């Protein structure tokens, strides 16, 4: 699903106020073919970056949201997603709003190198400040969510929920298999992660809005 489709699935009708829509990636490292890929996916998704963020109402509760889009270079995390997630968290903190981040990621974006990797520390630090405030962060994990997103903001929610069958991990199964380890059939699947305590619940997308309403109402 696109970021806009996921957004419309969970929010109150016509309640989305977008922030930071002007942020976009640049080719700081002069990586071959990166500018062309950015232009391609801006045209394909209608977004200027791999994440949509703003303030919405969910069940009547004002809520800060950020939602990834797998159609934009595989949802990979560059410097823009780090800035958008951080600003979204800071906005939620400033206004004492609940926070919902819907993650989808192919990992950190290799075309931005260390600039992309730095976003793990940046977003994790913002999550830590938000956690001190006693407000409420729900992390929603979708398929796939890998790499630095999993190693930072995705794993730091007060409640972490996943869609059925979502693949979640740091290194993907092909990378792990290269170590010649025999992998279980449900390796990195949401159901196995629930069994081992990494996530708190598995929720079908058709039920996701009601679950968010219930959790936010409870926390409020």
PDB file of C-alpha atoms in Angstrom:
ATOM      1  CA  UNK A   1       0.000   0.000   0.000  1.00  0.00           C
ATOM      2  CA  UNK A   2       1.124   3.561  -0.609  1.00  0.00           C
ATOM      3  CA  UNK A   3       1.608   5.974   2.283  1.00  0.00           C
ATOM      4  CA  UNK A   4      -1.574   7.829   1.336  1.00  0.00           C
ATOM      5  CA  UNK A   5      -3.580   4.580   1.218  1.00  0.00           C
ATOM      6  CA  UNK A   6      -2.338   3.591   4.674  1.00  0.00           C
ATOM      7  CA  UNK A   7      -3.049   7.070   5.978  1.00  0.00           C
ATOM      8  CA  UNK A   8      -6.652   6.982   4.774  1.00  0.00           C
ATOM      9  CA  UNK A   9      -7.077   3.542   6.335  1.00  0.00           C
ATOM     10  CA  UNK A  10      -6.425   4.734   9.899  1.00  0.00           C
ATOM     11  CA  UNK A  11      -7.373   8.414  10.254  1.00  0.00           C
ATOM     12  CA  UNK A  12     -10.620  10.336  10.630  1.00  0.00           C
ATOM     13  CA  UNK A  13     -11.857  11.607   7.258  1.00  0.00           C
ATOM     14  CA  UNK A  14     -10.266  14.875   6.057  1.00  0.00           C
ATOM     15  CA  UNK A  15      -8.242  15.328   9.246  1.00  0.00           C
ATOM     16  CA  UNK A  16      -4.720  15.193   7.782  1.00  0.00           C
ATOM     17  CA  UNK A  17      -2.552  18.288   8.139  1.00  0.00           C
ATOM     18  CA  UNK A  18       0.768  17.602   6.443  1.00  0.00           C
ATOM     19  CA  UNK A  19       4.095  18.892   7.738  1.00  0.00           C
ATOM     20  CA  UNK A  20       7.583  18.981   6.218  1.00  0.00           C
ATOM     21  CA  UNK A  21       6.360  18.190   2.709  1.00  0.00           C
ATOM     22  CA  UNK A  22       9.144  20.412   1.354  1.00  0.00           C
ATOM     23  CA  UNK A  23      11.952  18.087   2.499  1.00  0.00           C
ATOM     24  CA  UNK A  24      13.633  16.035  -0.232  1.00  0.00           C
ATOM     25  CA  UNK A  25      16.794  14.018  -0.762  1.00  0.00           C
ATOM     26  CA  UNK A  26      19.824  15.346  -2.639  1.00  0.00           C
ATOM     27  CA  UNK A  27      22.786  13.479  -4.129  1.00  0.00           C
ATOM     28  CA  UNK A  28      25.414  14.614  -1.605  1.00  0.00           C
ATOM     29  CA  UNK A  29      27.790  11.761  -2.446  1.00  0.00           C
ATOM     30  CA  UNK A  30      27.325  12.003  -6.241  1.00  0.00           C
ATOM     31  CA  UNK A  31      26.238   8.377  -6.333  1.00  0.00           C
ATOM     32  CA  UNK A  32      25.730   7.021  -9.876  1.00  0.00           C
ATOM     33  CA  UNK A  33      22.094   7.077 -11.105  1.00  0.00           C
ATOM     34  CA  UNK A  34      20.759   8.260  -7.718  1.00  0.00           C
ATOM     35  CA  UNK A  35      19.274  11.554  -9.018  1.00  0.00           C
ATOM     36  CA  UNK A  36      17.454   9.636 -11.762  1.00  0.00           C
ATOM     37  CA  UNK A  37      15.996   7.181  -9.241  1.00  0.00           C
ATOM     38  CA  UNK A  38      14.812  10.051  -7.046  1.00  0.00           C
ATOM     39  CA  UNK A  39      13.115  11.752 -10.003  1.00  0.00           C
ATOM     40  CA  UNK A  40      11.535   8.454 -11.060  1.00  0.00           C
ATOM     41  CA  UNK A  41       9.990   7.757  -7.660  1.00  0.00           C
ATOM     42  CA  UNK A  42       8.855  11.330  -7.043  1.00  0.00           C
ATOM     43  CA  UNK A  43       6.854  10.989 -10.271  1.00  0.00           C
ATOM     44  CA  UNK A  44       5.643   7.488  -9.364  1.00  0.00           C
ATOM     45  CA  UNK A  45       4.478   8.180  -5.789  1.00  0.00           C
ATOM     46  CA  UNK A  46       3.615  11.873  -5.864  1.00  0.00           C
ATOM     47  CA  UNK A  47       5.801  12.293  -2.756  1.00  0.00           C
ATOM     48  CA  UNK A  48       9.054  14.244  -2.482  1.00  0.00           C
ATOM     49  CA  UNK A  49      10.493  11.705  -0.039  1.00  0.00           C
ATOM     50  CA  UNK A  50       9.902   8.210   1.309  1.00  0.00           C
ATOM     51  CA  UNK A  51       7.712   9.332   4.211  1.00  0.00           C
ATOM     52  CA  UNK A  52       4.442  11.197   4.767  1.00  0.00           C
ATOM     53  CA  UNK A  53       4.070  13.012   8.109  1.00  0.00           C
ATOM     54  CA  UNK A  54       1.733  15.381   9.880  1.00  0.00           C
ATOM     55  CA  UNK A  55      -1.016  15.687  12.477  1.00  0.00           C
ATOM     56  CA  UNK A  56      -4.352  13.853  12.166  1.00  0.00           C
ATOM     57  CA  UNK A  57      -7.325  12.823  14.237  1.00  0.00           C
ATOM     58  CA  UNK A  58      -7.753   9.140  15.062  1.00  0.00           C
ATOM     59  CA  UNK A  59     -11.075   8.461  16.742  1.00  0.00           C
ATOM     60  CA  UNK A  60     -11.261  12.169  17.552  1.00  0.00           C
ATOM     61  CA  UNK A  61      -7.831  12.221  19.219  1.00  0.00           C
ATOM     62  CA  UNK A  62      -5.230  14.583  17.707  1.00  0.00           C
ATOM     63  CA  UNK A  63      -2.218  12.402  16.858  1.00  0.00           C
ATOM     64  CA  UNK A  64       1.184  12.906  15.217  1.00  0.00           C
ATOM     65  CA  UNK A  65       1.791  10.393  12.439  1.00  0.00           C
ATOM     66  CA  UNK A  66       4.576   9.364  10.078  1.00  0.00           C
ATOM     67  CA  UNK A  67       4.027   6.717   7.398  1.00  0.00           C
ATOM     68  CA  UNK A  68       6.625   5.185   5.097  1.00  0.00           C
ATOM     69  CA  UNK A  69       6.082   4.459   1.402  1.00  0.00           C
ATOM     70  CA  UNK A  70       7.717   1.318   0.012  1.00  0.00           C
ATOM     71  CA  UNK A  71       7.237   2.627  -3.515  1.00  0.00           C
ATOM     72  CA  UNK A  72       9.877   5.310  -2.968  1.00  0.00           C
ATOM     73  CA  UNK A  73      13.235   3.533  -3.472  1.00  0.00           C
ATOM     74  CA  UNK A  74      11.948   0.577  -1.474  1.00  0.00           C
ATOM     75  CA  UNK A  75      11.156   2.739   1.547  1.00  0.00           C
ATOM     76  CA  UNK A  76      14.888   2.879   2.294  1.00  0.00           C
ATOM     77  CA  UNK A  77      15.937   5.319   5.007  1.00  0.00           C
ATOM     78  CA  UNK A  78      17.937   8.328   3.922  1.00  0.00           C
ATOM     79  CA  UNK A  79      18.664  11.599   5.673  1.00  0.00           C
ATOM     80  CA  UNK A  80      15.179  12.931   4.886  1.00  0.00           C
ATOM     81  CA  UNK A  81      13.334  10.106   6.640  1.00  0.00           C
ATOM     82  CA  UNK A  82      15.523  10.682   9.699  1.00  0.00           C
ATOM     83  CA  UNK A  83      14.696  14.375   9.695  1.00  0.00           C
ATOM     84  CA  UNK A  84      10.978  13.777   9.133  1.00  0.00           C
ATOM     85  CA  UNK A  85      10.709  11.147  11.874  1.00  0.00           C
ATOM     86  CA  UNK A  86      12.644  13.361  14.289  1.00  0.00           C
ATOM     87  CA  UNK A  87      10.524  16.427  13.544  1.00  0.00           C
ATOM     88  CA  UNK A  88       7.355  14.366  13.903  1.00  0.00           C
ATOM     89  CA  UNK A  89       8.484  13.083  17.315  1.00  0.00           C
ATOM     90  CA  UNK A  90       9.486  16.580  18.444  1.00  0.00           C
ATOM     91  CA  UNK A  91       6.120  17.954  17.297  1.00  0.00           C
ATOM     92  CA  UNK A  92       4.314  15.239  19.267  1.00  0.00           C
ATOM     93  CA  UNK A  93       6.454  16.041  22.306  1.00  0.00           C
ATOM     94  CA  UNK A  94       5.900  19.788  22.088  1.00  0.00           C
ATOM     95  CA  UNK A  95       2.121  19.368  21.827  1.00  0.00           C
ATOM     96  CA  UNK A  96       1.915  16.290  24.103  1.00  0.00           C
ATOM     97  CA  UNK A  97       0.278  14.236  21.360  1.00  0.00           C
ATOM     98  CA  UNK A  98       0.217  10.464  20.969  1.00  0.00           C
ATOM     99  CA  UNK A  99       2.518   9.284  18.189  1.00  0.00           C
ATOM    100  CA  UNK A 100       1.935   6.651  15.500  1.00  0.00           C
ATOM    101  CA  UNK A 101       4.732   5.661  13.116  1.00  0.00           C
ATOM    102  CA  UNK A 102       3.967   3.137  10.371  1.00  0.00           C
ATOM    103  CA  UNK A 103       7.257   1.615   9.233  1.00  0.00           C
ATOM    104  CA  UNK A 104       8.157   0.028   5.928  1.00  0.00           C
ATOM    105  CA  UNK A 105      11.803  -0.087   4.955  1.00  0.00           C
ATOM    106  CA  UNK A 106      14.308  -1.938   2.835  1.00  0.00           C
ATOM    107  CA  UNK A 107      17.052  -0.730   5.185  1.00  0.00           C
ATOM    108  CA  UNK A 108      19.336   2.289   5.136  1.00  0.00           C
ATOM    109  CA  UNK A 109      19.878   3.924   1.742  1.00  0.00           C
ATOM    110  CA  UNK A 110      23.295   2.981   0.393  1.00  0.00           C
ATOM    111  CA  UNK A 111      23.341   5.989  -1.950  1.00  0.00           C
ATOM    112  CA  UNK A 112      23.612   8.260   1.124  1.00  0.00           C
ATOM    113  CA  UNK A 113      26.223   6.210   2.987  1.00  0.00           C
ATOM    114  CA  UNK A 114      27.110   7.464   6.475  1.00  0.00           C
ATOM    115  CA  UNK A 115      24.544  10.268   6.186  1.00  0.00           C
ATOM    116  CA  UNK A 116      21.846   7.584   6.151  1.00  0.00           C
ATOM    117  CA  UNK A 117      23.402   5.547   8.964  1.00  0.00           C
ATOM    118  CA  UNK A 118      23.483   8.606  11.243  1.00  0.00           C
ATOM    119  CA  UNK A 119      19.676   8.693  11.180  1.00  0.00           C
ATOM    120  CA  UNK A 120      19.540   5.664  13.488  1.00  0.00           C
ATOM    121  CA  UNK A 121      21.144   7.610  16.345  1.00  0.00           C
ATOM    122  CA  UNK A 122      19.175  10.746  15.525  1.00  0.00           C
ATOM    123  CA  UNK A 123      15.744   9.103  15.586  1.00  0.00           C
ATOM    124  CA  UNK A 124      16.583   6.909  18.598  1.00  0.00           C
ATOM    125  CA  UNK A 125      17.612  10.012  20.577  1.00  0.00           C
ATOM    126  CA  UNK A 126      14.316  11.694  19.688  1.00  0.00           C
ATOM    127  CA  UNK A 127      12.407   8.577  20.814  1.00  0.00           C
ATOM    128  CA  UNK A 128      14.283   8.624  24.120  1.00  0.00           C
ATOM    129  CA  UNK A 129      13.268  12.239  24.787  1.00  0.00           C
ATOM    130  CA  UNK A 130       9.673  11.438  23.869  1.00  0.00           C
ATOM    131  CA  UNK A 131       9.650   8.421  26.216  1.00  0.00           C
ATOM    132  CA  UNK A 132      10.676  10.647  29.152  1.00  0.00           C
ATOM    133  CA  UNK A 133       7.545  12.748  28.637  1.00  0.00           C
ATOM    134  CA  UNK A 134       5.145   9.927  29.474  1.00  0.00           C
ATOM    135  CA  UNK A 135       3.172  10.355  26.246  1.00  0.00           C
ATOM    136  CA  UNK A 136       2.330   7.321  24.092  1.00  0.00           C
ATOM    137  CA  UNK A 137       4.078   5.944  20.994  1.00  0.00           C
ATOM    138  CA  UNK A 138       2.551   3.150  18.874  1.00  0.00           C
ATOM    139  CA  UNK A 139       4.900   1.581  16.327  1.00  0.00           C
ATOM    140  CA  UNK A 140       3.154  -0.196  13.451  1.00  0.00           C
ATOM    141  CA  UNK A 141       5.361  -2.596  11.488  1.00  0.00           C
ATOM    142  CA  UNK A 142       4.506  -3.552   7.914  1.00  0.00           C
ATOM    143  CA  UNK A 143       6.138  -5.735   5.269  1.00  0.00           C
ATOM    144  CA  UNK A 144       9.061  -5.388   4.833  1.00  0.00           C
ATOM    145  CA  UNK A 145      10.817  -3.532   7.666  1.00  0.00           C
ATOM    146  CA  UNK A 146      14.560  -4.100   7.740  1.00  0.00           C
ATOM    147  CA  UNK A 147      17.881  -2.499   8.565  1.00  0.00           C
ATOM    148  CA  UNK A 148      18.284   0.772  10.392  1.00  0.00           C
ATOM    149  CA  UNK A 149      14.550   1.380  10.809  1.00  0.00           C
ATOM    150  CA  UNK A 150      14.299  -1.808  12.863  1.00  0.00           C
ATOM    151  CA  UNK A 151      17.488  -0.867  14.735  1.00  0.00           C
ATOM    152  CA  UNK A 152      16.067   2.505  15.793  1.00  0.00           C
ATOM    153  CA  UNK A 153      12.616   4.115  15.898  1.00  0.00           C
ATOM    154  CA  UNK A 154      10.595   1.068  14.816  1.00  0.00           C
ATOM    155  CA  UNK A 155      11.667  -0.922  17.896  1.00  0.00           C
ATOM    156  CA  UNK A 156      11.215   1.880  20.432  1.00  0.00           C
ATOM    157  CA  UNK A 157       7.415   2.140  20.640  1.00  0.00           C
ATOM    158  CA  UNK A 158       5.511   1.737  23.881  1.00  0.00           C
ATOM    159  CA  UNK A 159       3.450  -0.759  21.908  1.00  0.00           C
ATOM    160  CA  UNK A 160       4.702  -2.480  18.755  1.00  0.00           C
ATOM    161  CA  UNK A 161       2.151  -4.092  16.440  1.00  0.00           C
ATOM    162  CA  UNK A 162       2.668  -5.809  13.109  1.00  0.00           C
ATOM    163  CA  UNK A 163       0.544  -6.846  10.170  1.00  0.00           C
ATOM    164  CA  UNK A 164       0.187 -10.613   9.622  1.00  0.00           C
ATOM    165  CA  UNK A 165       3.190 -12.109   7.890  1.00  0.00           C
ATOM    166  CA  UNK A 166       5.235  -8.906   8.020  1.00  0.00           C
ATOM    167  CA  UNK A 167       8.960  -9.532   7.629  1.00  0.00           C
ATOM    168  CA  UNK A 168      10.949  -7.651  10.257  1.00  0.00           C
ATOM    169  CA  UNK A 169      14.658  -7.762  10.977  1.00  0.00           C
ATOM    170  CA  UNK A 170      18.060  -6.122  10.693  1.00  0.00           C
ATOM    171  CA  UNK A 171      19.842  -8.106   7.979  1.00  0.00           C
ATOM    172  CA  UNK A 172      17.526  -9.752   5.447  1.00  0.00           C
ATOM    173  CA  UNK A 173      17.228 -13.538   5.173  1.00  0.00           C
ATOM    174  CA  UNK A 174      19.515 -13.729   2.126  1.00  0.00           C
ATOM    175  CA  UNK A 175      22.297 -11.983   4.038  1.00  0.00           C
ATOM    176  CA  UNK A 176      21.833 -14.283   7.031  1.00  0.00           C
ATOM    177  CA  UNK A 177      21.699 -17.355   4.788  1.00  0.00           C
ATOM    178  CA  UNK A 178      25.088 -16.376   3.365  1.00  0.00           C
ATOM    179  CA  UNK A 179      26.518 -17.312   6.782  1.00  0.00           C
ATOM    180  CA  UNK A 180      25.369 -20.883   6.017  1.00  0.00           C
ATOM    181  CA  UNK A 181      23.018 -20.923   8.960  1.00  0.00           C
ATOM    182  CA  UNK A 182      19.893 -23.034   8.632  1.00  0.00           C
ATOM    183  CA  UNK A 183      16.916 -20.736   9.066  1.00  0.00           C
ATOM    184  CA  UNK A 184      13.486 -21.706  10.421  1.00  0.00           C
ATOM    185  CA  UNK A 185      10.589 -21.431   7.998  1.00  0.00           C
ATOM    186  CA  UNK A 186       9.058 -18.487   9.886  1.00  0.00           C
ATOM    187  CA  UNK A 187      12.377 -16.624  10.194  1.00  0.00           C
ATOM    188  CA  UNK A 188      11.789 -12.888  10.724  1.00  0.00           C
ATOM    189  CA  UNK A 189       8.026 -13.238  10.310  1.00  0.00           C
ATOM    190  CA  UNK A 190       5.697 -11.299  12.621  1.00  0.00           C
ATOM    191  CA  UNK A 191       4.237 -14.499  14.071  1.00  0.00           C
ATOM    192  CA  UNK A 192       7.660 -15.745  15.243  1.00  0.00           C
ATOM    193  CA  UNK A 193       8.566 -12.311  16.587  1.00  0.00           C
ATOM    194  CA  UNK A 194       5.335 -12.234  18.597  1.00  0.00           C
ATOM    195  CA  UNK A 195       6.166 -15.622  20.079  1.00  0.00           C
ATOM    196  CA  UNK A 196       9.609 -14.363  21.131  1.00  0.00           C
ATOM    197  CA  UNK A 197       8.391 -11.047  22.551  1.00  0.00           C
ATOM    198  CA  UNK A 198       9.754  -8.643  19.960  1.00  0.00           C
ATOM    199  CA  UNK A 199       6.270  -7.359  19.074  1.00  0.00           C
ATOM    200  CA  UNK A 200       3.136  -7.076  21.191  1.00  0.00           C
ATOM    201  CA  UNK A 201       0.339  -7.922  18.782  1.00  0.00           C
ATOM    202  CA  UNK A 202      -0.495  -8.921  15.221  1.00  0.00           C
ATOM    203  CA  UNK A 203      -3.314  -6.856  13.742  1.00  0.00           C
ATOM    204  CA  UNK A 204      -4.813  -7.157  10.262  1.00  0.00           C
ATOM    205  CA  UNK A 205      -4.875  -3.851   8.404  1.00  0.00           C
ATOM    206  CA  UNK A 206      -8.679  -4.018   8.272  1.00  0.00           C
ATOM    207  CA  UNK A 207      -8.682  -3.838  12.088  1.00  0.00           C
ATOM    208  CA  UNK A 208      -5.772  -1.427  12.488  1.00  0.00           C
ATOM    209  CA  UNK A 209      -7.775   1.784  12.845  1.00  0.00           C
ATOM    210  CA  UNK A 210      -9.980   0.411  15.624  1.00  0.00           C
ATOM    211  CA  UNK A 211      -6.947  -0.944  17.444  1.00  0.00           C
ATOM    212  CA  UNK A 212      -5.275   2.476  17.282  1.00  0.00           C
ATOM    213  CA  UNK A 213      -8.437   4.206  18.508  1.00  0.00           C
ATOM    214  CA  UNK A 214      -8.698   1.782  21.438  1.00  0.00           C
ATOM    215  CA  UNK A 215      -5.039   2.121  22.427  1.00  0.00           C
ATOM    216  CA  UNK A 216      -4.984   5.914  22.168  1.00  0.00           C
ATOM    217  CA  UNK A 217      -8.235   6.176  24.136  1.00  0.00           C
ATOM    218  CA  UNK A 218      -6.799   3.897  26.814  1.00  0.00           C
ATOM    219  CA  UNK A 219      -3.558   5.860  27.050  1.00  0.00           C
ATOM    220  CA  UNK A 220      -5.416   9.177  27.129  1.00  0.00           C
TER     221      UNK A 220
END
